[in-house]
Amino acid sequence: MAQLWGGRFTKETDKLVYDFNASISFDRKFFVQDIEGSIAHVVMLAKQGVLTKDEKDIILKGLTGIRKDVEEGRLQITEAYEDIHSFVEANLIDRIGDVGKKLHTGRSRNDQVALDMRMYTRLEVLHVDELVKKLLGTLLDIMESNTDTYMPGFTHMQKAQPVTLAHHVGAYFEMFKRDRLRLKDIYYRMNYCPLGAGALAGTTYPLDRNYTASLLGFEGPTLNSMDSVSDRDYVIEFLSALSVIMMHLSRFCEEIIIWNSDEYRFVEIDDAYSTGSSIMPQKKNPDIAELIRGKTGRVYGALMSMLTTMKGLPLAYNKDMQEDKELTFDAIDTVKGCLSLFDGMISTVKFRRDVMEKSAMKGFANATDAADYLVGRGVPFRDAHAIIGKLVLYCIDKQCGIEDLSIEELKTISPAFEEDIYDAVSLKSCVERRLTIGAPGMGAMKEVIAAHKEYLAKDWQDEEHIKLF
Ligand code: ARG
């Protein structure tokens, strides 16, 4: 049991207490960030004259050696250490002797863990953003090739008005685009360096916090040492953004599941993304979509857990905050997995144009257009609405669509109908006449697709020359 703090204790820690308190099983995940943070700290201490150049060189060699040995499998991170910080420091002392004991000068595990977690989270914000961007590319491809794939648009799960597949998928494009904006926003808000806050009240050493912050790619140092060690807002904000991403994925999955059902048959999920049943040989189940929908609860759980953990904590650091890690790591890994799998599933799904189109033609999705037609012939909209309502009732009775009625039948309901009604309520004109920006008509859709292309060609991550650790 390697601990950093035995001095004021006369007894060994109880084994159960040690295990309960230890965090190495999960904080090993930010081993690289711990090393990078220590390197920056040591470089800064030497610049400030707190360490000599020789001491700095020896410590840096030790730290990079530990990193290399772990990465190449010569050194194992084991549960013999309380946490990743103890692991690094103990190994450093083993390796370089007493000079290693100077690493922790002017630092506490409180600002150290705050830094590691922030750096780890910051990197993952970028990774998640990249995956969302990749998905947006896939969605845009689908949109481009389906600007004339007609399908019913729904409200209340009932056919409402015809749209196109490009338009439907375009709705998700907007959602995921907003998700990226949220991630970018979080990145900038969190990108301040807590190192140098010490345990809670700064330190008496002449630290150059601006310098450490710039070495580690931060905008600058955080400005209140108590807040620095006790702030986990960025974790909560990230979990919230992850939850919204999952909510979007889950809604899309729900639609894929419905569309894949025998009742709809709008899509066929690729064999590689479906599974069978152990008893029913005919089954091809949309398990991946269901699992993504299911895992949404798990990510929301992490957000609720973190909000609850933080709500009663007095300033500054409290050990409760160690609970920020496991669920956050799990949520990040879950969302990354779901984004990749969803991307794979949606890029291989077969959209059944014919079925979608046929479905759009049934269910009076063109009723609004029939009313609009009458408006064009001088009937006030409210009256037109009532006339078409009657017409729909008549059609339900006859089990046919508006377009199946003869002009004579139509005229008995309203003399305003003429032969051109058939064209006005055809699927194509219902969609193609919707040309305001944001609507499904081909012209409007193409404008939006061009804007999306331009948006995807630029990348905020490249523009900002972001440095990753
Ligand atoms: N494992 C701890 C955490 O995750 C590190 C900080 C420990 N600090 C302390 N004062 N016990 O929060």
Coordinates of C-alpha atoms and ligand atoms in Angstrom, one line a residue:
M1 CA 0.0 0.0 0.0
A2 CA 1.9 3.0 -1.3
Q3 CA 0.7 6.3 0.3
L4 CA 2.0 9.8 0.1
W5 CA 0.8 10.9 3.6
G6 CA 1.9 8.5 6.3
G7 CA 3.7 11.1 8.5
R8 CA 1.1 12.0 11.0
F9 CA -0.3 8.5 11.3
T10 CA 0.7 5.8 13.9
K11 CA -1.4 3.0 12.5
E12 CA -1.7 1.3 9.2
T13 CA -4.9 2.0 7.2
D14 CA -7.5 -0.6 7.5
K15 CA -7.6 -2.7 4.3
L16 CA -11.2 -2.0 3.7
V17 CA -10.7 1.7 4.2
Y18 CA -7.7 1.6 1.9
D19 CA -9.7 -0.1 -0.9
F20 CA -12.7 2.2 -0.3
N21 CA -10.6 5.3 -0.6
A22 CA -8.3 4.2 -3.4
S23 CA -8.9 5.6 -6.9
I24 CA -6.2 4.0 -9.0
S25 CA -8.5 1.5 -10.6
F26 CA -10.1 4.4 -12.5
D27 CA -7.9 7.4 -12.3
R28 CA -5.2 5.5 -14.1
K29 CA -7.1 6.6 -17.1
F30 CA -5.4 10.0 -16.9
F31 CA -1.9 8.7 -16.4
V32 CA -0.7 10.7 -19.5
Q33 CA -2.3 13.9 -18.3
D34 CA -0.7 13.4 -14.8
I35 CA 2.7 13.1 -16.4
E36 CA 2.2 16.0 -18.7
G37 CA 1.0 18.2 -15.8
S38 CA 4.0 17.2 -13.7
I39 CA 6.4 18.0 -16.5
A40 CA 4.9 21.5 -16.9
H41 CA 5.0 22.0 -13.2
V42 CA 8.7 21.1 -13.0
V43 CA 9.7 23.2 -16.0
M44 CA 7.9 26.1 -14.4
L45 CA 9.5 25.5 -10.9
A46 CA 13.0 25.5 -12.6
K47 CA 12.2 28.7 -14.5
Q48 CA 11.3 30.3 -11.2
G49 CA 14.4 29.1 -9.4
V50 CA 12.5 26.8 -7.1
L51 CA 14.4 23.8 -8.7
T52 CA 17.9 23.9 -10.2
K53 CA 18.4 23.1 -13.9
D54 CA 20.0 19.8 -12.9
E55 CA 17.1 18.8 -10.7
K56 CA 14.7 19.7 -13.5
D57 CA 16.6 17.6 -16.0
I58 CA 16.8 14.6 -13.7
I59 CA 13.1 14.8 -12.8
L60 CA 12.0 15.2 -16.5
K61 CA 14.1 12.2 -17.5
G62 CA 12.5 10.2 -14.7
L63 CA 8.9 11.3 -15.7
T64 CA 9.4 10.6 -19.4
G65 CA 11.0 7.3 -18.6
I66 CA 8.0 6.3 -16.5
R67 CA 5.7 7.2 -19.3
K68 CA 7.6 5.3 -21.9
D69 CA 7.9 2.2 -19.6
V70 CA 4.2 2.2 -19.0
E71 CA 3.3 2.8 -22.6
E72 CA 5.6 0.0 -23.7
G73 CA 4.4 -2.4 -21.1
R74 CA 7.6 -2.6 -18.9
L75 CA 5.9 -1.0 -16.0
Q76 CA 2.4 -1.9 -14.7
I77 CA 0.0 0.5 -13.0
T78 CA -1.1 -1.7 -10.2
E79 CA -3.6 -1.4 -7.3
A80 CA -0.6 -1.3 -4.9
Y81 CA -0.9 2.5 -5.2
E82 CA -3.6 4.6 -3.8
D83 CA -4.0 6.7 -6.9
I84 CA -2.3 7.6 -10.2
H85 CA -0.5 10.6 -8.5
S86 CA 1.0 8.3 -5.9
F87 CA 2.0 5.8 -8.6
V88 CA 3.9 8.4 -10.6
E89 CA 5.6 10.0 -7.6
A90 CA 6.6 6.7 -5.9
N91 CA 8.0 5.4 -9.2
L92 CA 9.9 8.6 -9.7
I93 CA 11.5 8.4 -6.3
D94 CA 12.4 4.7 -6.9
R95 CA 14.0 5.7 -10.2
I96 CA 15.9 8.9 -9.4
G97 CA 16.1 8.9 -5.6
D98 CA 15.7 11.9 -3.4
V99 CA 15.4 14.5 -6.1
G100 CA 12.1 12.9 -7.0
K101 CA 10.8 14.0 -3.6
K102 CA 10.9 17.6 -4.9
L103 CA 8.3 17.0 -7.6
H104 CA 5.4 17.9 -5.4
T105 CA 6.8 21.3 -4.3
G106 CA 4.1 23.9 -4.5
R107 CA 1.4 21.5 -5.5
S108 CA -1.4 19.5 -3.8
R109 CA -3.2 16.5 -5.1
N110 CA -6.2 18.8 -5.1
D111 CA -5.0 21.1 -7.9
Q112 CA -3.2 18.1 -9.5
V113 CA -6.4 16.0 -9.8
A114 CA -8.3 19.1 -10.9
L115 CA -5.8 19.6 -13.7
D116 CA -5.7 15.9 -14.7
M117 CA -9.5 15.7 -14.9
R118 CA -9.7 18.9 -16.8
M119 CA -7.1 17.9 -19.3
Y120 CA -8.7 14.5 -19.8
T121 CA -12.1 16.0 -20.2
R122 CA -10.8 18.7 -22.6
L123 CA -9.3 16.1 -24.8
E124 CA -12.5 14.0 -24.8
V125 CA -14.6 17.0 -25.7
L126 CA -12.5 17.2 -28.9
H127 CA -12.7 13.5 -29.6
V128 CA -16.5 13.5 -29.2
D129 CA -16.7 16.6 -31.4
E130 CA -14.7 14.7 -34.1
L131 CA -17.1 11.8 -34.0
V132 CA -20.1 14.1 -34.2
K133 CA -18.5 15.8 -37.2
K134 CA -18.0 12.4 -38.9
L135 CA -21.6 11.6 -38.4
L136 CA -22.7 14.9 -39.9
G137 CA -20.7 14.0 -43.0
T138 CA -22.6 10.7 -43.2
L139 CA -25.9 12.5 -42.8
L140 CA -25.0 15.0 -45.4
D141 CA -24.3 12.2 -47.9
I142 CA -27.7 10.7 -47.3
M143 CA -29.3 14.1 -47.7
E144 CA -27.6 14.8 -51.0
S145 CA -28.7 11.6 -52.6
N146 CA -32.3 11.8 -51.3
T147 CA -33.6 15.3 -52.1
D148 CA -36.4 13.6 -54.2
T149 CA -37.1 10.6 -52.0
Y150 CA -40.6 11.4 -50.9
M151 CA -41.9 10.2 -47.6
P152 CA -44.6 11.2 -45.1
G153 CA -43.8 13.7 -42.5
F154 CA -45.6 12.9 -39.2
T155 CA -47.1 14.8 -36.3
H156 CA -48.6 12.8 -33.4
M157 CA -47.2 9.7 -35.3
Q158 CA -49.9 10.4 -37.9
K159 CA -49.2 11.3 -41.5
A160 CA -49.2 15.1 -41.7
Q161 CA -47.6 16.4 -44.9
P162 CA -45.2 14.9 -47.4
V163 CA -41.5 15.7 -47.0
T164 CA -38.3 14.1 -48.3
L165 CA -35.8 11.8 -46.7
A166 CA -33.2 14.6 -47.2
H167 CA -35.4 16.9 -45.2
H168 CA -36.1 14.4 -42.4
V169 CA -32.4 13.5 -42.1
G170 CA -31.6 17.3 -42.3
A171 CA -33.5 17.7 -39.0
Y172 CA -31.0 15.5 -37.3
F173 CA -28.2 17.4 -39.0
E174 CA -29.3 20.5 -37.2
M175 CA -29.4 18.7 -33.9
F176 CA -25.9 17.3 -34.2
K177 CA -24.6 20.6 -35.4
R178 CA -26.0 22.3 -32.3
D179 CA -24.3 19.5 -30.3
R180 CA -21.0 20.5 -31.8
L181 CA -21.6 24.2 -30.9
R182 CA -22.2 23.1 -27.3
L183 CA -19.0 21.2 -27.2
K184 CA -17.0 24.1 -28.6
D185 CA -18.6 26.4 -26.1
I186 CA -17.7 24.0 -23.2
Y187 CA -14.2 23.7 -24.5
Y188 CA -13.6 27.4 -24.3
R189 CA -15.2 27.9 -20.9
M190 CA -13.2 25.0 -19.3
N191 CA -9.9 25.8 -20.9
Y192 CA -8.3 27.5 -17.8
C193 CA -5.6 25.9 -15.8
P194 CA -6.2 25.1 -12.1
L195 CA -2.6 24.1 -11.4
G196 CA -1.0 26.3 -8.8
A197 CA -4.2 26.6 -6.7
G198 CA -2.5 24.2 -4.2
A199 CA -4.7 22.5 -1.7
L200 CA -7.1 25.5 -1.8
A201 CA -5.2 28.7 -0.9
G202 CA -2.5 28.9 -3.5
T203 CA 1.1 28.5 -2.4
T204 CA 3.9 30.6 -0.9
Y205 CA 6.3 29.6 -3.8
P206 CA 6.7 32.2 -6.6
L207 CA 4.8 30.0 -9.1
D208 CA 4.3 31.4 -12.6
R209 CA 0.8 30.2 -13.2
N210 CA 0.5 31.9 -16.6
Y211 CA 3.5 30.0 -17.8
T212 CA 2.3 26.6 -16.6
A213 CA -1.1 27.4 -18.2
S214 CA 0.5 28.2 -21.6
L215 CA 2.7 25.1 -21.4
L216 CA -0.4 23.0 -21.1
G217 CA -2.3 24.7 -23.9
F218 CA -4.7 26.6 -21.6
E219 CA -6.0 30.1 -22.2
G220 CA -4.7 31.2 -18.9
P221 CA -4.8 30.3 -15.2
T222 CA -8.0 30.0 -13.2
L223 CA -8.5 33.1 -11.0
N224 CA -9.7 31.8 -7.6
S225 CA -7.8 29.0 -6.0
M226 CA -10.7 27.7 -3.9
D227 CA -12.9 27.5 -7.0
S228 CA -10.1 25.9 -8.9
V229 CA -9.9 22.8 -6.7
S230 CA -13.7 22.5 -6.2
D231 CA -15.0 23.3 -9.6
R232 CA -16.5 20.4 -11.6
D233 CA -18.9 22.6 -13.6
Y234 CA -17.1 21.6 -16.8
V235 CA -17.8 17.9 -16.0
I236 CA -21.4 18.6 -15.5
E237 CA -21.6 20.7 -18.7
F238 CA -19.9 18.0 -20.7
L239 CA -22.2 15.3 -19.3
S240 CA -25.1 17.6 -20.1
A241 CA -23.9 17.9 -23.7
L242 CA -23.3 14.2 -23.9
S243 CA -26.8 13.6 -22.6
V244 CA -28.3 15.8 -25.4
I245 CA -26.2 13.9 -28.0
M246 CA -27.6 10.7 -26.6
M247 CA -31.1 12.1 -26.7
H248 CA -30.7 12.9 -30.4
L249 CA -29.2 9.5 -31.2
S250 CA -32.0 7.9 -29.2
R251 CA -34.7 9.7 -31.1
F252 CA -33.1 8.7 -34.4
C253 CA -32.8 5.1 -33.3
E254 CA -36.4 5.1 -32.3
E255 CA -37.3 6.1 -35.8
I256 CA -35.0 3.6 -37.4
I257 CA -36.6 0.9 -35.2
I258 CA -40.1 1.9 -36.2
W259 CA -39.1 2.3 -39.9
N260 CA -37.4 -1.1 -39.8
S261 CA -40.6 -2.8 -38.6
D262 CA -42.7 -4.9 -40.9
E263 CA -45.6 -2.4 -40.5
Y264 CA -43.5 0.4 -42.0
R265 CA -40.6 -1.2 -44.0
F266 CA -39.1 2.2 -44.8
V267 CA -35.6 0.9 -44.2
E268 CA -33.7 -2.3 -44.0
I269 CA -30.9 -2.4 -41.5
D270 CA -27.8 -4.0 -42.8
D271 CA -27.2 -7.6 -41.7
A272 CA -23.9 -6.5 -40.0
Y273 CA -25.9 -4.2 -37.7
S274 CA -28.7 -6.6 -36.8
T275 CA -29.0 -9.7 -34.8
G276 CA -31.2 -12.8 -34.8
S277 CA -33.3 -14.6 -32.3
S278 CA -32.4 -17.9 -30.6
I279 CA -35.9 -19.2 -31.1
M280 CA -37.6 -17.4 -33.9
P281 CA -35.7 -18.1 -37.1
Q282 CA -37.4 -15.3 -39.1
K283 CA -36.2 -12.5 -36.8
K284 CA -33.7 -9.8 -37.7
N285 CA -33.7 -7.5 -34.8
P286 CA -32.6 -3.8 -34.7
D287 CA -30.5 -4.5 -31.5
I288 CA -27.9 -1.8 -32.1
A289 CA -30.5 0.9 -32.4
E290 CA -32.2 -0.4 -29.3
L291 CA -29.0 -0.6 -27.3
I292 CA -28.1 3.0 -28.2
R293 CA -31.6 4.1 -27.2
G294 CA -31.1 2.1 -24.0
K295 CA -27.7 3.5 -23.1
T296 CA -29.1 7.0 -23.1
G297 CA -30.5 6.3 -19.6
R298 CA -27.0 5.4 -18.5
V299 CA -25.5 8.7 -19.7
Y300 CA -28.4 10.7 -18.2
G301 CA -27.6 8.8 -15.0
A302 CA -24.1 10.1 -14.9
L303 CA -25.3 13.7 -15.3
M304 CA -27.8 13.3 -12.4
S305 CA -25.3 11.6 -10.3
M306 CA -22.7 14.4 -10.7
L307 CA -25.3 17.1 -10.1
T308 CA -26.3 15.4 -6.9
T309 CA -22.8 14.8 -5.8
M310 CA -21.9 18.4 -6.1
K311 CA -25.0 20.0 -4.7
G312 CA -24.2 19.9 -1.1
L313 CA -20.4 20.4 -1.1
P314 CA -19.0 23.3 0.9
L315 CA -15.8 24.9 -0.4
A316 CA -13.3 23.8 -1.1
Y317 CA -12.1 20.2 -2.0
N318 CA -14.1 17.3 -0.5
K319 CA -13.4 13.7 -1.2
D320 CA -16.9 13.3 -2.6
M321 CA -15.5 14.8 -5.7
Q322 CA -13.5 11.6 -6.4
E323 CA -16.9 10.4 -7.6
D324 CA -16.7 12.6 -10.6
K325 CA -14.6 10.1 -12.5
E326 CA -16.0 6.6 -13.0
L327 CA -19.4 7.7 -14.3
T328 CA -17.9 10.4 -16.4
F329 CA -15.4 8.1 -18.0
D330 CA -18.2 5.6 -18.6
A331 CA -20.5 8.2 -20.1
I332 CA -17.7 9.4 -22.5
D333 CA -16.8 5.9 -23.6
T334 CA -20.5 5.1 -24.0
V335 CA -21.2 8.1 -26.2
K336 CA -18.1 7.6 -28.3
G337 CA -19.1 3.9 -28.9
C338 CA -22.7 4.9 -29.7
L339 CA -21.7 7.6 -32.1
S340 CA -19.4 5.2 -34.0
L341 CA -21.9 2.4 -34.1
F342 CA -24.7 4.7 -35.1
D343 CA -22.6 6.1 -37.9
G344 CA -21.9 2.6 -39.2
M345 CA -25.5 1.6 -39.0
I346 CA -27.0 4.7 -40.7
S347 CA -24.4 4.7 -43.5
T348 CA -25.3 1.1 -44.4
V349 CA -29.0 1.1 -43.9
K350 CA -31.1 0.6 -47.0
F351 CA -33.8 3.3 -47.5
R352 CA -36.8 1.9 -49.4
R353 CA -37.7 4.7 -51.6
D354 CA -40.7 2.9 -53.2
V355 CA -42.3 2.1 -49.8
M356 CA -41.7 5.6 -48.4
E357 CA -43.2 7.1 -51.5
K358 CA -46.3 4.9 -51.5
S359 CA -46.8 5.6 -47.8
A360 CA -46.6 9.4 -48.5
M361 CA -49.4 9.0 -51.1
K362 CA -51.8 7.4 -48.6
G363 CA -53.2 9.0 -45.4
F364 CA -54.2 12.4 -46.9
A365 CA -50.8 13.9 -46.5
N366 CA -51.8 16.2 -49.3
A367 CA -55.0 17.6 -47.6
T368 CA -53.3 20.9 -46.7
D369 CA -52.3 21.3 -50.3
A370 CA -55.8 20.7 -51.4
A371 CA -57.0 23.4 -49.0
D372 CA -54.2 25.7 -50.3
Y373 CA -55.5 25.0 -53.8
L374 CA -58.9 26.3 -53.0
V375 CA -57.4 29.4 -51.4
G376 CA -55.7 30.0 -54.7
R377 CA -59.1 29.9 -56.3
G378 CA -60.4 32.6 -53.9
V379 CA -61.9 30.5 -51.1
P380 CA -61.0 31.9 -47.7
F381 CA -58.6 29.4 -45.8
R382 CA -61.0 28.7 -43.0
D383 CA -63.8 27.7 -45.5
A384 CA -61.3 25.7 -47.6
H385 CA -60.2 23.8 -44.4
A386 CA -63.8 22.8 -43.8
I387 CA -64.4 21.8 -47.4
I388 CA -61.4 19.6 -47.5
G389 CA -62.4 18.1 -44.1
K390 CA -65.6 17.1 -45.7
L391 CA -63.8 15.8 -48.7
V392 CA -61.6 13.6 -46.5
L393 CA -64.6 12.2 -44.8
Y394 CA -66.1 11.3 -48.1
C395 CA -62.8 9.7 -49.2
I396 CA -62.5 7.6 -46.0
D397 CA -66.0 6.3 -46.7
K398 CA -65.0 5.5 -50.3
Q399 CA -61.6 4.2 -49.2
C400 CA -59.7 6.3 -51.7
G401 CA -57.4 9.3 -51.9
I402 CA -58.4 12.9 -52.9
E403 CA -56.6 12.4 -56.2
D404 CA -58.8 9.3 -56.9
L405 CA -62.0 11.2 -57.1
S406 CA -63.4 12.3 -60.4
I407 CA -63.7 16.0 -61.1
E408 CA -67.5 15.7 -61.0
E409 CA -67.3 14.3 -57.5
L410 CA -65.0 17.0 -56.5
K411 CA -67.2 19.7 -57.9
T412 CA -70.2 18.5 -55.9
I413 CA -68.2 19.3 -52.8
S414 CA -66.9 22.6 -54.1
P415 CA -67.5 24.2 -57.5
A416 CA -64.0 25.8 -57.1
F417 CA -62.3 22.6 -58.1
E418 CA -60.9 22.4 -61.7
E419 CA -58.8 19.8 -63.5
D420 CA -55.5 21.3 -62.2
I421 CA -56.4 20.1 -58.7
Y422 CA -54.8 16.7 -59.6
D423 CA -51.5 18.3 -60.2
A424 CA -51.8 20.5 -57.2
V425 CA -52.2 17.5 -54.8
S426 CA -49.6 15.2 -56.5
L427 CA -46.8 14.2 -54.2
K428 CA -44.2 15.9 -56.3
S429 CA -45.9 19.3 -56.3
C430 CA -46.9 19.0 -52.6
V431 CA -43.1 18.8 -51.8
E432 CA -41.6 20.9 -54.6
R433 CA -43.8 23.9 -53.9
R434 CA -42.5 24.2 -50.4
L435 CA -39.6 26.4 -51.2
T436 CA -39.1 28.7 -48.3
I437 CA -35.7 28.2 -46.6
G438 CA -35.9 25.2 -44.3
A439 CA -38.7 23.6 -46.2
P440 CA -38.3 20.2 -48.1
G441 CA -38.7 21.6 -51.7
M442 CA -35.6 20.7 -53.8
G443 CA -34.5 24.3 -54.4
A444 CA -34.6 25.1 -50.6
M445 CA -33.0 21.8 -49.7
K446 CA -30.1 22.3 -52.1
E447 CA -29.4 25.7 -50.6
V448 CA -29.2 24.2 -47.1
I449 CA -27.1 21.3 -48.3
A450 CA -24.6 23.8 -49.8
A451 CA -24.5 25.7 -46.5
H452 CA -23.8 22.5 -44.6
K453 CA -21.0 21.6 -47.0
E454 CA -19.4 24.9 -46.4
Y455 CA -19.8 24.4 -42.6
L456 CA -18.2 20.9 -42.7
A457 CA -15.3 22.1 -44.9
K458 CA -14.1 24.4 -42.0
D459 CA -13.2 23.0 -38.7
W460 CA -12.9 25.0 -35.5
Q461 CA -10.4 22.5 -34.1
D462 CA -8.0 23.2 -37.0
E463 CA -8.6 26.9 -37.0
E464 CA -7.7 27.2 -33.3
H465 CA -4.5 25.1 -33.6
I466 CA -5.5 23.2 -30.5
K467 CA -2.7 21.4 -28.7
L468 CA -3.7 18.0 -27.3
F469 CA -2.2 16.0 -24.5
Ligands
ARG1 N1 -8.3 10.7 -5.8 C1 -8.6 12.1 -5.4 C2 -9.8 12.6 -6.3 O1 -10.0 11.9 -7.2 C3 -7.4 12.9 -5.6 C4 -7.3 14.1 -4.7 C5 -7.0 13.7 -3.3 N2 -6.9 14.8 -2.5 C6 -7.1 14.7 -1.2 N3 -7.0 15.7 -0.4 N4 -7.4 13.5 -0.6 O2 -10.4 13.5 -6.0

